[in-house]
Amino acid sequence: MKFLRLLLILFVFPTFAQQGGMWIPSLLKGMNETEMKNLGMKITAEDIYSVNKSSMKDAVPHFDGGCTAEVISPKGLILTNHHCGYDNVQSHSTVEHDYLTNGFWAYKMDEELPNKDLFVTFIIRIEDITTKVLEGVTNLPSEAEKQKKIQENITLLTKSLPKEAWQENLIKTFFDGNQYILFVTETFKDVRLVGAPPSSIGKFGSDTDNWVWPRHTGDFSLFRIYADKNNRPAEYSKDNVPYKPKHFFPISLNGVKENDFTMVMGYPGRTQEYLPSFAVEQIMNELNPARIEVRDATLKTQNAFMRKDPAIKIQYAAKNASIANAWKKWIGEAKGLKKSNAVGAKQKFEAALTEKINQAGKQAEYGHVLNEFKTNYANIREYALARDYYNEVVLRNCEILTFGYKLYQLEQVLASKGEQSFNDRKNNLIKGFHDTYKDFNAQVDEKVFEQLVQIYATKSPQQFLPTSLKGIDVAALTADVFKNSKLTTYTGLQELLNGDSKTVIEKMNQDKAYILVKTMAEAYDKNVAPKWNEMNLKNIALQRTYMKAIMELSPKSARIFPDANSTLRVTYGKVKGYKPNDAVYYEPFTTLDGVMEKYVPGDYEFDVPKKLIDLYNTKDFGSYTDKNGKVPVAFIATNHTTGGNSGSPALDAKGNLIGCNFDRVWEGTMSDIYYSPDICRNIMVDSRYILFIIDKFAGAKNLIEELKIVKNTTVKK
Ligand code: ARG
Ligand code: GLU
């Protein structure tokens, strides 16, 4: 009997299936809370989100609009990733004080460094306001009128819904326009740099290890939020005081074991989990390969120059890393989609949904959707491909073309907004280009240009290309552009932009690079953009109806979560290794031993600071060890995360901080489109490694003393 019941439980609640999904924190009660408890959670949904008392959501701000952070002390200390704080660390760095290379630690509060433009945003309250947003919308005759009315309602409600003077109302759509949710927020603008390890810890492994497990990166940095005397948001002032949070996370030294419950709270940016099979096929077989091809050529060229010339290496480091980040993700995504047969799974889902539509007698409302998707994705194919080639070649990877494109926009500003706007824009461009050209090397870009224009002229759908590009001698064009265009140097650019609008436009239109960009842009704007926009709008409307059908016709127990949209979400799962390939199994934990195994003295990716080597050799680990006496570095789990979750708190069953999220494993990056618990894993740096570095490596006892550190069940202060 007992056995039977166990069997039944296992059958009804396959715990492995209860994973994946990014859930709205105010709606966890019910299905999610039950699942989380089944997985081992010891706290309640009310502890995570509450309107009546302080809860965990009060400790998780959006960091600088793109990452996540968590409050870890009663004095407003926050933790995020090294790569999230990177720009701020860089902005304080000089040759004498190179904080990127050597790290930075404030040993007293008055040593903390203010950051212009850095901000963090807390969520005060979350409220479903769908009926308000959709008021007066349903009876409007056309899609365009509906959209317009919705926008008007949102603008009005943003202003009129109740909030305090220092707060903001933010309204976001969920489920592709089927739900609207209000977030009342507070944004703090005095956020100071407190600590960052050297890049040889915070960025250890750099691009080679990016998206890769096993991982050994100490990807964290520390900041502090300052508030006015009333604990409210304020612009930077030396009179501001450390922010007193409503909640902060205790940090656990206990760690987790394989199969333990973990959850991650944060601000995932964008996912597309409900695309129809036709769209997934297109991304996997057509669009990703095209983007990858363009970036392959760019990266190979840049890398060759960077390896030979240290100056070029510095100039191209950030650009190269950012091009490589998405490139590497797309390659992993395509592999993962194939390996997990995402298209097959979608097709099965679509067949089942069609069945349900028929059974429910909803053919009139939903019966057309999948067929229309099919036609529409077939029709948009060439346009989508042309768009990706254009974006990657003209707007993203070839620098001289991106410069030319900015001038093309300048010419359009003159036509649409007149002389004054033209001059303002022109002066801004001249200013902005000053820094851009510091990191520009015409020799590198010439090689990139030649390959990318070749790809564009031969691979981008031919029917949309400007005639002048068809069958062109790319080598000759490249030589001509890089010999004669003013855009190859900053002084050349200044000369080009010198004069009144008429003179400038005349000069631009004689420049070889400009002529090429303009030809490409005009052809694209005429032959591709309008059609793509039209069909894309259709897909957006179809997606809304499709989503509605899914929500309406799925059983109550179905795990349907809204796509990521940069709002606060909760994801949960288990600590778990995975099998990336035949005969290979990855364990879920790494340790300092692995850092030393990867150590390459003097290498730009795998060097290790001497202090860390000394600590390792003398085994000076303090209490920051696992049960084997080793210092844990990183671990993985089945939490469903994406870009924007960087810096997110990783929490154990009791809501204690056990790590800081910073990446996903390469084989599982398809989780943005299709989550599979078999191979999708998020990567977190272990909180014990973070504390070890702060305490033993940096000697910042002042920070350790602020924290609430938990071991077993006792609280050590
Ligand atoms: N892959 C991570 C993310 O998508 C980390 C990127 C930063 N690190 C790097 N080596 N580029 O943001
Ligand atoms: N590194 C990513 C970020 O900056 C998180 C990794 C991911 O995409 O899951 O948000």
XYZ file of C-alpha atoms and ligand atoms in Angstrom:
739
model
C 0.000 0.000 0.000
C 2.739 2.361 1.046
C 4.695 1.305 -2.007
C 1.685 1.887 -4.191
C 1.221 5.347 -2.777
C 4.865 6.159 -3.376
C 4.515 4.934 -6.909
C 1.452 7.079 -7.362
C 3.221 10.141 -6.009
C 6.146 9.527 -8.304
C 3.806 9.090 -11.199
C 1.631 12.114 -10.527
C 4.489 14.372 -9.507
C 7.540 13.414 -11.519
C 9.782 15.750 -9.555
C 12.135 16.179 -12.457
C 9.371 17.627 -14.552
C 8.600 20.223 -11.914
C 11.456 22.332 -13.149
C 11.943 25.033 -15.690
C 9.905 28.194 -15.815
C 10.335 31.746 -14.582
C 7.446 32.574 -12.304
C 5.883 35.809 -11.134
C 6.771 36.173 -7.422
C 3.320 37.439 -6.384
C 1.588 34.387 -7.893
C 3.527 31.506 -6.342
C 0.799 30.336 -3.989
C -0.839 27.134 -5.130
C 0.901 25.118 -7.817
C 4.389 26.634 -7.508
C 4.491 26.595 -3.737
C 3.449 22.931 -3.736
C 6.112 22.050 -6.294
C 8.760 23.973 -4.419
C 7.901 22.184 -1.204
C 7.977 18.861 -3.033
C 11.463 19.736 -4.184
C 12.486 20.462 -0.604
C 11.787 24.133 0.066
C 11.314 24.916 3.763
C 9.926 28.461 3.498
C 6.589 29.713 2.138
C 5.444 31.726 -0.853
C 4.621 34.512 1.605
C 8.287 34.622 2.692
C 9.256 35.236 -0.932
C 6.646 37.831 -1.798
C 4.335 39.625 0.600
C 2.483 42.920 0.488
C 2.013 42.970 4.238
C 5.479 42.286 5.593
C 9.049 42.422 4.451
C 9.897 39.517 2.168
C 12.703 38.258 -0.024
C 11.669 40.341 -3.008
C 12.677 43.417 -0.957
C 16.280 42.227 -1.149
C 16.469 41.726 -4.936
C 16.912 44.911 -6.984
C 17.374 45.187 -10.746
C 21.009 46.298 -11.145
C 21.695 49.059 -13.691
C 18.757 47.989 -15.872
C 20.466 44.825 -17.150
C 21.612 42.640 -14.264
C 20.352 41.550 -10.849
C 21.772 42.176 -7.365
C 20.938 41.095 -3.818
C 21.142 42.907 -0.488
C 23.396 41.042 1.953
C 23.729 43.334 4.955
C 21.580 45.654 7.103
C 23.693 48.506 5.715
C 22.649 48.250 2.083
C 25.596 46.179 0.872
C 24.725 44.436 -2.413
C 26.298 41.579 -4.318
C 26.270 41.195 -8.106
C 28.576 39.769 -10.791
C 32.013 41.051 -11.658
C 30.885 41.316 -15.289
C 27.880 43.423 -14.194
C 30.031 45.893 -12.256
C 32.809 45.763 -14.859
C 32.139 49.165 -16.461
C 32.137 50.892 -13.099
C 35.343 49.210 -11.980
C 36.857 50.174 -15.340
C 35.725 53.803 -15.033
C 37.667 54.174 -11.754
C 40.766 52.528 -13.160
C 43.894 54.367 -14.278
C 47.381 53.158 -15.059
C 48.411 53.894 -11.438
C 45.250 52.405 -9.928
C 44.335 49.568 -12.216
C 41.379 48.116 -10.302
C 40.397 45.868 -13.204
C 43.742 44.095 -13.034
C 44.430 44.298 -9.319
C 40.978 44.465 -7.777
C 39.506 47.108 -5.493
C 38.469 46.937 -1.836
C 37.072 49.652 0.427
C 38.267 48.992 3.959
C 36.195 51.885 5.279
C 32.916 53.321 4.075
C 34.493 56.619 3.085
C 36.703 54.750 0.612
C 33.692 53.554 -1.373
C 33.542 55.018 -4.872
C 30.435 56.794 -6.291
C 29.331 55.873 -9.806
C 27.771 58.336 -12.179
C 24.625 56.903 -13.832
C 24.586 53.609 -11.903
C 21.184 52.776 -10.381
C 19.286 49.927 -8.720
C 15.506 49.446 -8.728
C 13.444 47.652 -6.066
C 9.932 46.257 -6.524
C 7.521 47.581 -3.893
C 4.293 46.011 -5.130
C 3.038 43.819 -7.980
C -0.572 44.026 -9.162
C -2.551 42.527 -12.039
C -4.268 45.377 -13.911
C -5.273 43.550 -17.094
C -8.922 44.686 -16.985
C -7.897 48.324 -16.577
C -5.444 48.186 -19.487
C -7.933 46.430 -21.763
C -10.837 48.766 -20.944
C -12.577 49.904 -24.126
C -10.307 47.745 -26.275
C -12.249 44.565 -27.062
C -14.906 46.174 -29.255
C -12.541 48.145 -31.459
C -12.665 46.901 -35.044
C -8.983 46.663 -36.036
C -5.739 45.408 -34.518
C -4.080 48.784 -35.057
C -6.833 50.602 -33.146
C -6.649 48.079 -30.329
C -2.904 48.560 -29.988
C -3.314 52.323 -29.971
C -5.975 52.225 -27.271
C -3.864 49.879 -25.122
C -0.912 52.267 -25.366
C -3.134 55.209 -24.389
C -4.496 53.305 -21.389
C -0.995 52.365 -20.267
C 0.195 55.959 -20.471
C -2.808 57.172 -18.471
C -2.630 54.437 -15.843
C 1.102 54.926 -15.359
C 0.335 58.490 -14.336
C -2.868 57.938 -12.382
C -2.400 54.723 -10.401
C -1.577 55.437 -6.738
C 2.071 55.572 -5.638
C 4.297 57.685 -3.409
C 6.063 60.719 -4.834
C 9.475 59.001 -4.845
C 8.141 55.887 -6.545
C 7.473 54.887 -10.151
C 4.683 52.963 -11.856
C 5.800 50.484 -14.478
C 3.287 48.510 -16.550
C 4.433 45.437 -18.441
C 2.686 42.968 -20.697
C 2.802 39.226 -19.997
C 1.821 36.226 -22.113
C 2.163 38.206 -25.377
C -0.502 40.757 -24.531
C -2.899 38.542 -22.593
C -2.025 39.961 -19.184
C -0.838 43.336 -17.871
C 0.923 43.799 -14.569
C 1.801 46.906 -12.607
C 5.088 47.193 -10.750
C 5.480 49.993 -8.234
C 9.215 50.591 -7.972
C 11.852 52.620 -6.114
C 15.091 53.545 -7.871
C 18.241 54.416 -5.940
C 20.879 56.438 -7.733
C 23.665 56.682 -5.196
C 25.308 53.277 -5.542
C 28.992 53.023 -4.625
C 31.665 50.515 -5.498
C 32.773 48.544 -2.443
C 34.811 45.650 -3.742
C 35.857 43.723 -6.809
C 38.403 40.926 -7.114
C 41.154 41.162 -9.751
C 40.038 40.059 -13.222
C 42.222 36.978 -12.825
C 39.597 35.854 -10.281
C 36.445 37.746 -11.351
C 36.932 36.942 -15.038
C 39.074 33.816 -14.671
C 38.849 31.757 -17.862
C 37.504 34.772 -19.786
C 36.117 33.926 -23.238
C 37.531 30.413 -23.449
C 35.506 29.388 -20.394
C 32.517 31.660 -21.095
C 29.275 29.567 -21.252
C 31.324 26.555 -20.200
C 31.093 24.015 -17.424
C 33.215 23.042 -15.470
C 33.826 26.638 -14.481
C 36.172 28.332 -12.022
C 35.290 32.029 -12.177
C 34.837 34.188 -9.051
C 32.367 36.348 -10.968
C 31.261 38.757 -8.202
C 31.576 42.354 -7.076
C 30.161 44.413 -4.200
C 28.366 47.752 -4.115
C 26.491 49.742 -1.485
C 23.206 51.603 -1.814
C 23.004 55.037 -0.199
C 19.757 56.844 0.670
C 18.708 60.170 2.101
C 18.060 60.642 5.826
C 14.538 59.201 5.391
C 15.918 56.053 3.765
C 14.495 57.190 0.418
C 16.095 57.392 -3.023
C 18.298 60.447 -3.599
C 20.843 61.700 -6.092
C 24.468 61.259 -4.999
C 25.408 63.358 -1.991
C 28.192 62.941 0.533
C 25.512 63.398 3.206
C 23.619 60.298 2.066
C 23.644 57.345 4.443
C 23.774 53.570 3.880
C 20.357 52.255 2.881
C 18.487 50.234 5.513
C 16.828 47.389 3.603
C 13.500 45.798 4.492
C 15.135 42.416 3.984
C 18.641 41.096 3.399
C 19.928 37.561 2.786
C 21.848 35.615 5.421
C 24.779 33.814 3.788
C 25.141 30.094 4.320
C 28.428 28.264 4.795
C 26.678 24.908 4.570
C 26.591 24.620 0.803
C 24.292 22.207 -0.999
C 24.474 18.593 -2.137
C 23.446 17.099 -5.454
C 19.617 16.993 -5.676
C 19.145 19.708 -3.049
C 16.522 22.383 -3.687
C 17.721 25.755 -4.990
C 15.955 28.820 -6.262
C 17.054 31.936 -8.097
C 15.322 35.328 -8.046
C 16.123 37.939 -10.640
C 15.300 39.893 -13.770
C 15.550 37.601 -16.833
C 15.534 39.722 -20.008
C 13.966 37.852 -22.904
C 12.865 34.322 -23.776
C 10.689 32.849 -26.538
C 9.337 29.652 -25.018
C 6.061 29.521 -26.950
C 7.261 29.924 -30.510
C 5.616 27.514 -32.937
C 7.765 24.753 -34.461
C 8.063 26.691 -37.739
C 9.794 29.567 -35.971
C 12.129 27.294 -34.023
C 13.116 25.484 -37.201
C 13.882 28.810 -38.860
C 16.052 30.038 -35.986
C 17.899 26.742 -35.779
C 18.450 26.047 -39.477
C 18.573 29.486 -41.081
C 18.930 32.510 -38.842
C 21.427 31.323 -36.240
C 23.766 29.803 -38.881
C 23.742 33.094 -40.820
C 24.592 35.183 -37.759
C 27.204 32.678 -36.665
C 28.837 32.735 -40.116
C 29.228 36.525 -40.044
C 30.614 36.517 -36.513
C 32.918 33.593 -37.242
C 34.646 35.644 -39.910
C 34.790 38.742 -37.684
C 36.157 36.923 -34.663
C 38.779 34.914 -36.570
C 40.147 38.106 -38.081
C 40.117 40.098 -34.855
C 41.670 37.220 -32.911
C 44.541 36.857 -35.375
C 45.432 40.546 -34.997
C 44.909 40.487 -31.231
C 47.237 37.558 -30.785
C 50.051 39.303 -32.654
C 49.688 42.860 -31.353
C 49.162 43.742 -27.648
C 47.858 47.227 -28.485
C 45.186 45.764 -30.751
C 44.387 43.258 -28.044
C 43.464 46.071 -25.666
C 41.613 48.035 -28.359
C 39.432 45.085 -29.351
C 39.066 43.260 -25.987
C 35.599 44.521 -25.028
C 34.172 44.517 -28.581
C 35.546 41.069 -29.256
C 34.141 39.695 -25.972
C 30.698 41.032 -26.670
C 30.623 39.701 -30.258
C 31.879 36.352 -28.963
C 29.343 36.150 -26.120
C 26.263 35.955 -28.376
C 28.141 33.995 -31.075
C 29.050 31.280 -28.609
C 25.531 31.246 -27.175
C 23.932 30.781 -30.615
C 26.214 27.860 -31.440
C 25.272 26.153 -28.185
C 21.623 26.987 -28.757
C 21.517 25.404 -32.216
C 23.239 22.257 -30.937
C 20.929 22.008 -27.933
C 17.780 22.510 -30.009
C 18.879 19.691 -32.279
C 19.986 17.367 -29.517
C 16.780 17.796 -27.533
C 14.643 17.550 -30.681
C 12.895 20.783 -29.766
C 11.119 20.922 -33.124
C 9.707 17.426 -32.649
C 8.526 18.299 -29.153
C 6.845 21.472 -30.436
C 5.130 19.552 -33.232
C 3.740 17.063 -30.748
C 2.525 19.903 -28.579
C 0.868 21.556 -31.580
C -0.900 18.339 -32.574
C -2.238 17.933 -29.045
C -3.370 21.547 -28.928
C -5.180 21.175 -32.263
C -6.971 18.184 -30.807
C -8.045 20.219 -27.795
C -9.205 23.111 -29.978
C -11.397 20.699 -31.910
C -12.738 19.000 -28.812
C -13.617 22.330 -27.239
C -15.367 23.445 -30.419
C -13.053 26.466 -30.628
C -12.125 26.048 -34.293
C -13.552 29.435 -35.191
C -11.451 31.231 -32.607
C -8.194 29.260 -32.757
C -8.390 26.806 -35.636
C -6.602 29.117 -38.081
C -3.595 30.009 -35.952
C -1.135 27.210 -36.678
C -1.851 27.239 -40.401
C -1.366 30.967 -40.557
C 1.853 30.671 -38.577
C 3.047 28.135 -41.103
C 2.320 30.357 -44.093
C 3.619 33.445 -42.390
C 6.922 31.925 -41.288
C 7.427 30.539 -44.793
C 6.738 33.982 -46.239
C 8.928 35.899 -43.825
C 11.875 33.518 -44.235
C 13.860 35.402 -46.896
C 13.101 38.761 -45.289
C 14.194 37.546 -41.854
C 17.398 36.162 -43.331
C 18.099 39.417 -45.189
C 17.416 41.330 -41.995
C 19.858 39.262 -39.960
C 22.606 39.547 -42.583
C 22.039 43.287 -42.735
C 22.039 43.724 -38.950
C 25.135 41.621 -38.478
C 27.151 43.038 -41.397
C 26.127 46.693 -41.536
C 25.022 47.463 -37.985
C 27.097 45.162 -35.826
C 30.410 43.683 -36.922
C 32.070 45.791 -39.608
C 33.018 49.047 -37.959
C 33.421 51.300 -40.984
C 29.934 50.299 -42.085
C 28.493 51.076 -38.652
C 30.188 54.490 -38.774
C 28.753 55.067 -42.226
C 25.319 54.054 -40.999
C 25.413 56.759 -38.321
C 26.116 59.288 -41.062
C 23.239 57.863 -43.095
C 20.959 58.548 -40.122
C 22.431 62.033 -39.919
C 21.457 62.713 -43.521
C 17.941 61.496 -42.716
C 17.731 63.812 -39.700
C 18.369 66.768 -41.981
C 15.589 65.680 -44.296
C 13.073 64.990 -41.529
C 13.935 67.473 -38.773
C 15.912 70.279 -40.356
C 19.163 72.168 -39.903
C 19.137 72.633 -36.114
C 18.633 68.939 -35.332
C 21.212 68.103 -37.984
C 23.822 70.289 -36.292
C 23.047 68.926 -32.826
C 23.311 65.372 -34.046
C 26.472 66.151 -36.001
C 28.216 67.668 -32.981
C 27.218 64.728 -30.817
C 28.593 62.347 -33.415
C 31.919 64.181 -33.568
C 32.162 63.988 -29.775
C 31.104 60.337 -29.564
C 33.369 59.205 -32.404
C 36.393 60.555 -30.534
C 36.380 57.546 -28.179
C 35.144 55.122 -30.814
C 38.180 55.771 -33.017
C 40.608 55.244 -30.124
C 39.654 51.575 -30.294
C 39.506 51.412 -34.094
C 42.207 49.856 -36.218
C 41.669 50.281 -39.963
C 43.848 47.279 -40.844
C 41.728 44.966 -38.737
C 38.502 46.404 -40.088
C 39.702 46.219 -43.693
C 40.091 42.457 -43.366
C 36.703 42.169 -41.629
C 35.087 44.367 -44.277
C 36.358 42.295 -47.173
C 34.966 39.060 -45.756
C 31.681 40.457 -44.513
C 30.858 42.294 -47.738
C 31.693 39.094 -49.612
C 29.263 37.159 -47.410
C 26.625 39.852 -47.811
C 26.955 39.986 -51.604
C 26.803 36.225 -52.037
C 24.715 34.826 -49.166
C 22.063 37.423 -48.342
C 18.915 36.800 -50.449
C 19.887 38.158 -53.860
C 16.535 39.618 -54.882
C 16.821 42.367 -52.230
C 20.418 43.427 -52.861
C 21.279 46.700 -54.541
C 22.275 45.977 -58.151
C 25.683 47.542 -57.610
C 26.591 44.767 -55.170
C 25.675 41.852 -57.401
C 28.726 40.096 -58.771
C 30.965 42.846 -57.438
C 34.764 42.463 -57.153
C 34.949 42.681 -53.377
C 38.760 42.796 -53.208
C 38.833 45.842 -55.481
C 35.983 47.504 -53.584
C 37.782 46.919 -50.267
C 41.031 48.410 -51.532
C 39.169 51.404 -52.949
C 37.166 52.072 -49.755
C 40.110 51.757 -47.385
C 42.373 53.843 -49.614
C 39.929 56.639 -50.317
C 37.285 56.874 -47.577
C 37.608 59.596 -44.943
C 36.029 57.230 -42.430
C 39.233 55.279 -41.844
C 40.573 57.915 -39.413
C 39.125 60.301 -36.840
C 40.724 63.328 -38.497
C 39.198 62.193 -41.779
C 35.802 61.980 -40.131
C 36.192 65.453 -38.614
C 37.095 66.859 -42.025
C 34.095 65.162 -43.558
C 31.718 66.615 -40.973
C 33.196 70.089 -41.098
C 30.932 72.724 -42.661
C 27.264 73.588 -43.060
C 24.693 70.923 -43.792
C 24.826 71.341 -47.545
C 28.616 71.041 -47.699
C 28.683 68.093 -45.313
C 26.010 66.179 -47.211
C 27.826 66.813 -50.488
C 31.123 65.590 -49.089
C 29.530 62.541 -47.504
C 27.926 61.558 -50.791
C 31.309 61.480 -52.484
C 32.883 59.275 -49.839
C 33.415 55.673 -50.945
C 32.406 54.062 -47.647
C 29.395 56.318 -47.268
C 28.189 55.628 -50.799
C 28.337 51.902 -50.131
C 26.473 52.086 -46.796
C 23.833 54.345 -48.267
C 23.270 51.983 -51.168
C 22.937 49.033 -48.804
C 20.688 50.906 -46.371
C 18.378 52.283 -49.061
C 17.963 48.870 -50.637
C 17.226 47.360 -47.237
C 14.783 50.094 -46.219
C 12.927 49.712 -49.491
C 13.089 45.979 -50.229
C 13.160 44.329 -46.811
C 12.103 46.449 -43.835
C 8.472 47.264 -44.760
C 7.598 43.682 -45.655
C 9.371 42.277 -42.633
C 7.562 44.708 -40.330
C 4.214 43.873 -41.843
C 4.688 40.119 -41.450
C 6.243 40.445 -38.042
C 3.194 42.357 -36.804
C 1.026 39.522 -38.064
C 3.166 37.060 -36.137
C 2.845 39.149 -32.991
C -0.949 39.158 -33.250
C -0.987 35.432 -34.016
C 1.312 34.748 -31.077
C -1.139 36.503 -28.750
C -4.032 34.354 -29.954
C -1.877 31.230 -29.832
C -0.850 32.017 -26.248
C -4.484 32.610 -25.324
C -5.439 29.208 -26.718
C -2.622 27.528 -24.788
C -3.679 29.170 -21.531
C -7.362 28.514 -22.043
C -7.166 24.899 -23.170
C -4.392 23.535 -20.965
C -5.345 21.763 -17.739
C -5.145 23.850 -14.560
C -2.046 21.899 -13.527
C -0.110 22.787 -16.692
C 3.111 24.643 -16.039
C 2.573 27.743 -18.129
C 4.800 30.684 -17.275
C 5.151 34.010 -19.083
C 8.206 34.661 -21.251
C 10.935 36.744 -19.630
C 10.430 40.505 -19.943
C 13.004 42.016 -17.563
C 10.625 41.781 -14.584
C 11.294 40.014 -11.287
C 10.904 36.225 -11.495
C 11.492 33.167 -9.381
C 12.901 29.961 -10.817
C 13.632 26.805 -8.870
C 15.109 23.370 -9.279
C 17.746 21.020 -7.998
C 21.503 20.942 -7.852
C 22.373 18.508 -10.601
C 25.190 17.327 -12.854
C 24.521 16.504 -16.497
C 25.609 14.448 -19.435
C 26.787 16.743 -22.255
C 27.905 13.942 -24.576
C 28.097 10.212 -24.927
C 30.237 8.709 -22.161
C 30.756 12.054 -20.428
C 29.189 13.098 -17.136
C 29.747 16.478 -15.471
C 29.600 16.708 -11.698
C 27.824 19.760 -10.321
C 30.630 21.221 -8.159
C 34.047 22.749 -8.826
C 36.764 23.655 -6.306
C 39.924 25.698 -5.983
C 41.852 22.594 -7.094
C 40.387 23.179 -10.552
C 41.583 26.784 -10.586
C 45.095 25.503 -10.017
C 44.659 22.816 -12.689
C 43.737 25.505 -15.226
C 46.465 27.918 -14.090
C 48.746 29.121 -16.920
C 51.326 31.585 -15.562
C 51.132 34.958 -17.317
C 48.249 33.900 -19.558
C 45.628 36.567 -20.257
C 42.780 34.199 -19.438
C 44.162 31.640 -16.983
C 46.699 33.451 -14.829
C 46.147 33.203 -11.045
C 47.133 35.927 -8.530
C 50.129 35.046 -6.356
C 48.176 35.664 -3.151
C 45.595 33.055 -4.160
C 48.315 30.520 -4.987
C 49.870 31.134 -1.557
C 46.538 30.636 0.204
C 46.078 27.447 -1.769
C 49.524 26.104 -0.935
C 49.286 26.911 2.784
C 45.661 25.678 2.868
C 44.674 28.904 4.589
C 40.972 28.413 3.874
C 39.309 29.578 7.107
C 35.832 28.120 7.479
C 35.123 28.398 3.756
C 35.500 24.734 2.868
C 33.257 21.852 1.858
C 33.079 18.578 3.706
C 36.287 17.409 1.999
C 38.212 20.421 3.202
C 38.311 21.994 -0.270
C 37.256 25.534 -1.192
C 34.156 25.274 -3.402
C 34.162 27.637 -6.403
C 31.043 27.121 -8.549
C 28.042 24.822 -8.906
C 25.171 24.160 -11.291
C 21.460 23.476 -10.933
C 18.317 23.162 -13.028
C 17.151 26.755 -12.456
C 15.725 28.301 -15.614
C 17.665 31.533 -16.162
C 18.670 33.812 -19.016
C 20.567 37.037 -19.742
C 19.597 39.528 -17.015
C 19.797 36.844 -14.341
C 23.467 37.701 -13.971
C 24.101 38.537 -10.342
C 20.896 36.856 -9.134
C 20.841 35.380 -5.642
C 20.959 31.576 -5.500
C 19.103 30.450 -2.390
C 18.783 27.220 -0.450
C 15.649 25.591 0.989
C 15.602 28.059 3.891
C 16.131 31.174 1.818
C 19.803 31.598 2.732
C 22.243 32.777 0.098
C 24.375 29.942 -1.269
C 25.673 31.580 -4.419
C 25.461 34.227 -7.121
C 24.209 33.281 -10.606
C 26.419 34.255 -13.552
C 26.049 31.980 -16.577
C 24.531 28.880 -18.151
C 26.133 25.739 -19.541
C 26.792 25.811 -23.273
C 24.825 22.683 -24.190
C 21.731 24.141 -22.507
C 21.588 27.704 -23.857
C 18.584 26.687 -25.955
C 16.566 27.114 -22.746
C 15.623 30.589 -24.072
C 13.485 28.733 -26.617
C 13.062 25.244 -25.196
C 13.918 24.223 -21.658
C 15.023 20.652 -21.085
C 15.796 19.496 -17.535
C 18.279 17.013 -19.028
C 20.853 19.531 -20.186
C 19.811 23.039 -19.076
C 21.844 24.250 -16.111
C 22.552 27.637 -14.591
C 26.020 28.362 -13.194
C 26.528 30.022 -9.810
C 29.616 31.081 -7.906
C 29.527 29.488 -4.434
C 28.970 31.955 -1.577
C 31.852 30.308 0.313
C 34.249 31.240 -2.505
C 32.944 34.804 -2.394
C 33.500 35.004 1.381
C 36.896 33.315 1.093
C 38.040 35.922 -1.423
C 36.658 38.846 0.613
C 38.098 37.545 3.887
C 41.295 35.637 3.136
C 42.336 37.110 -0.214
C 41.339 40.757 0.278
C 41.490 40.877 4.071
C 38.299 42.961 4.106
C 37.197 41.950 7.623
C 35.106 45.122 7.742
C 32.784 43.579 5.139
C 32.686 40.133 6.695
C 31.566 41.725 9.968
C 28.553 43.321 8.309
C 27.197 40.009 7.063
C 24.926 37.516 8.710
C 26.747 34.228 8.214
C 24.877 30.989 8.860
C 26.503 27.648 9.603
C 24.389 24.543 10.151
C 21.431 26.133 11.915
C 23.325 28.472 14.178
C 23.791 32.094 13.245
C 27.370 33.341 13.590
C 27.827 37.073 13.760
N 27.970 34.435 -20.687
C 27.693 35.341 -19.600
C 26.571 36.285 -20.007
O 25.905 36.026 -20.959
C 28.910 36.070 -19.164
C 29.415 37.126 -20.105
C 30.580 37.902 -19.598
N 31.833 37.153 -19.651
C 32.630 37.062 -20.757
N 33.696 36.313 -20.694
N 32.382 37.696 -21.868
O 26.461 37.442 -19.774
N 25.761 36.050 -18.220
C 24.360 36.305 -18.374
C 23.947 37.707 -17.952
O 24.698 38.627 -18.012
C 23.608 35.297 -17.599
C 23.801 34.029 -18.269
C 22.609 33.640 -19.066
O 22.335 34.170 -20.148
O 21.931 32.758 -18.509
O 22.813 37.970 -17.644
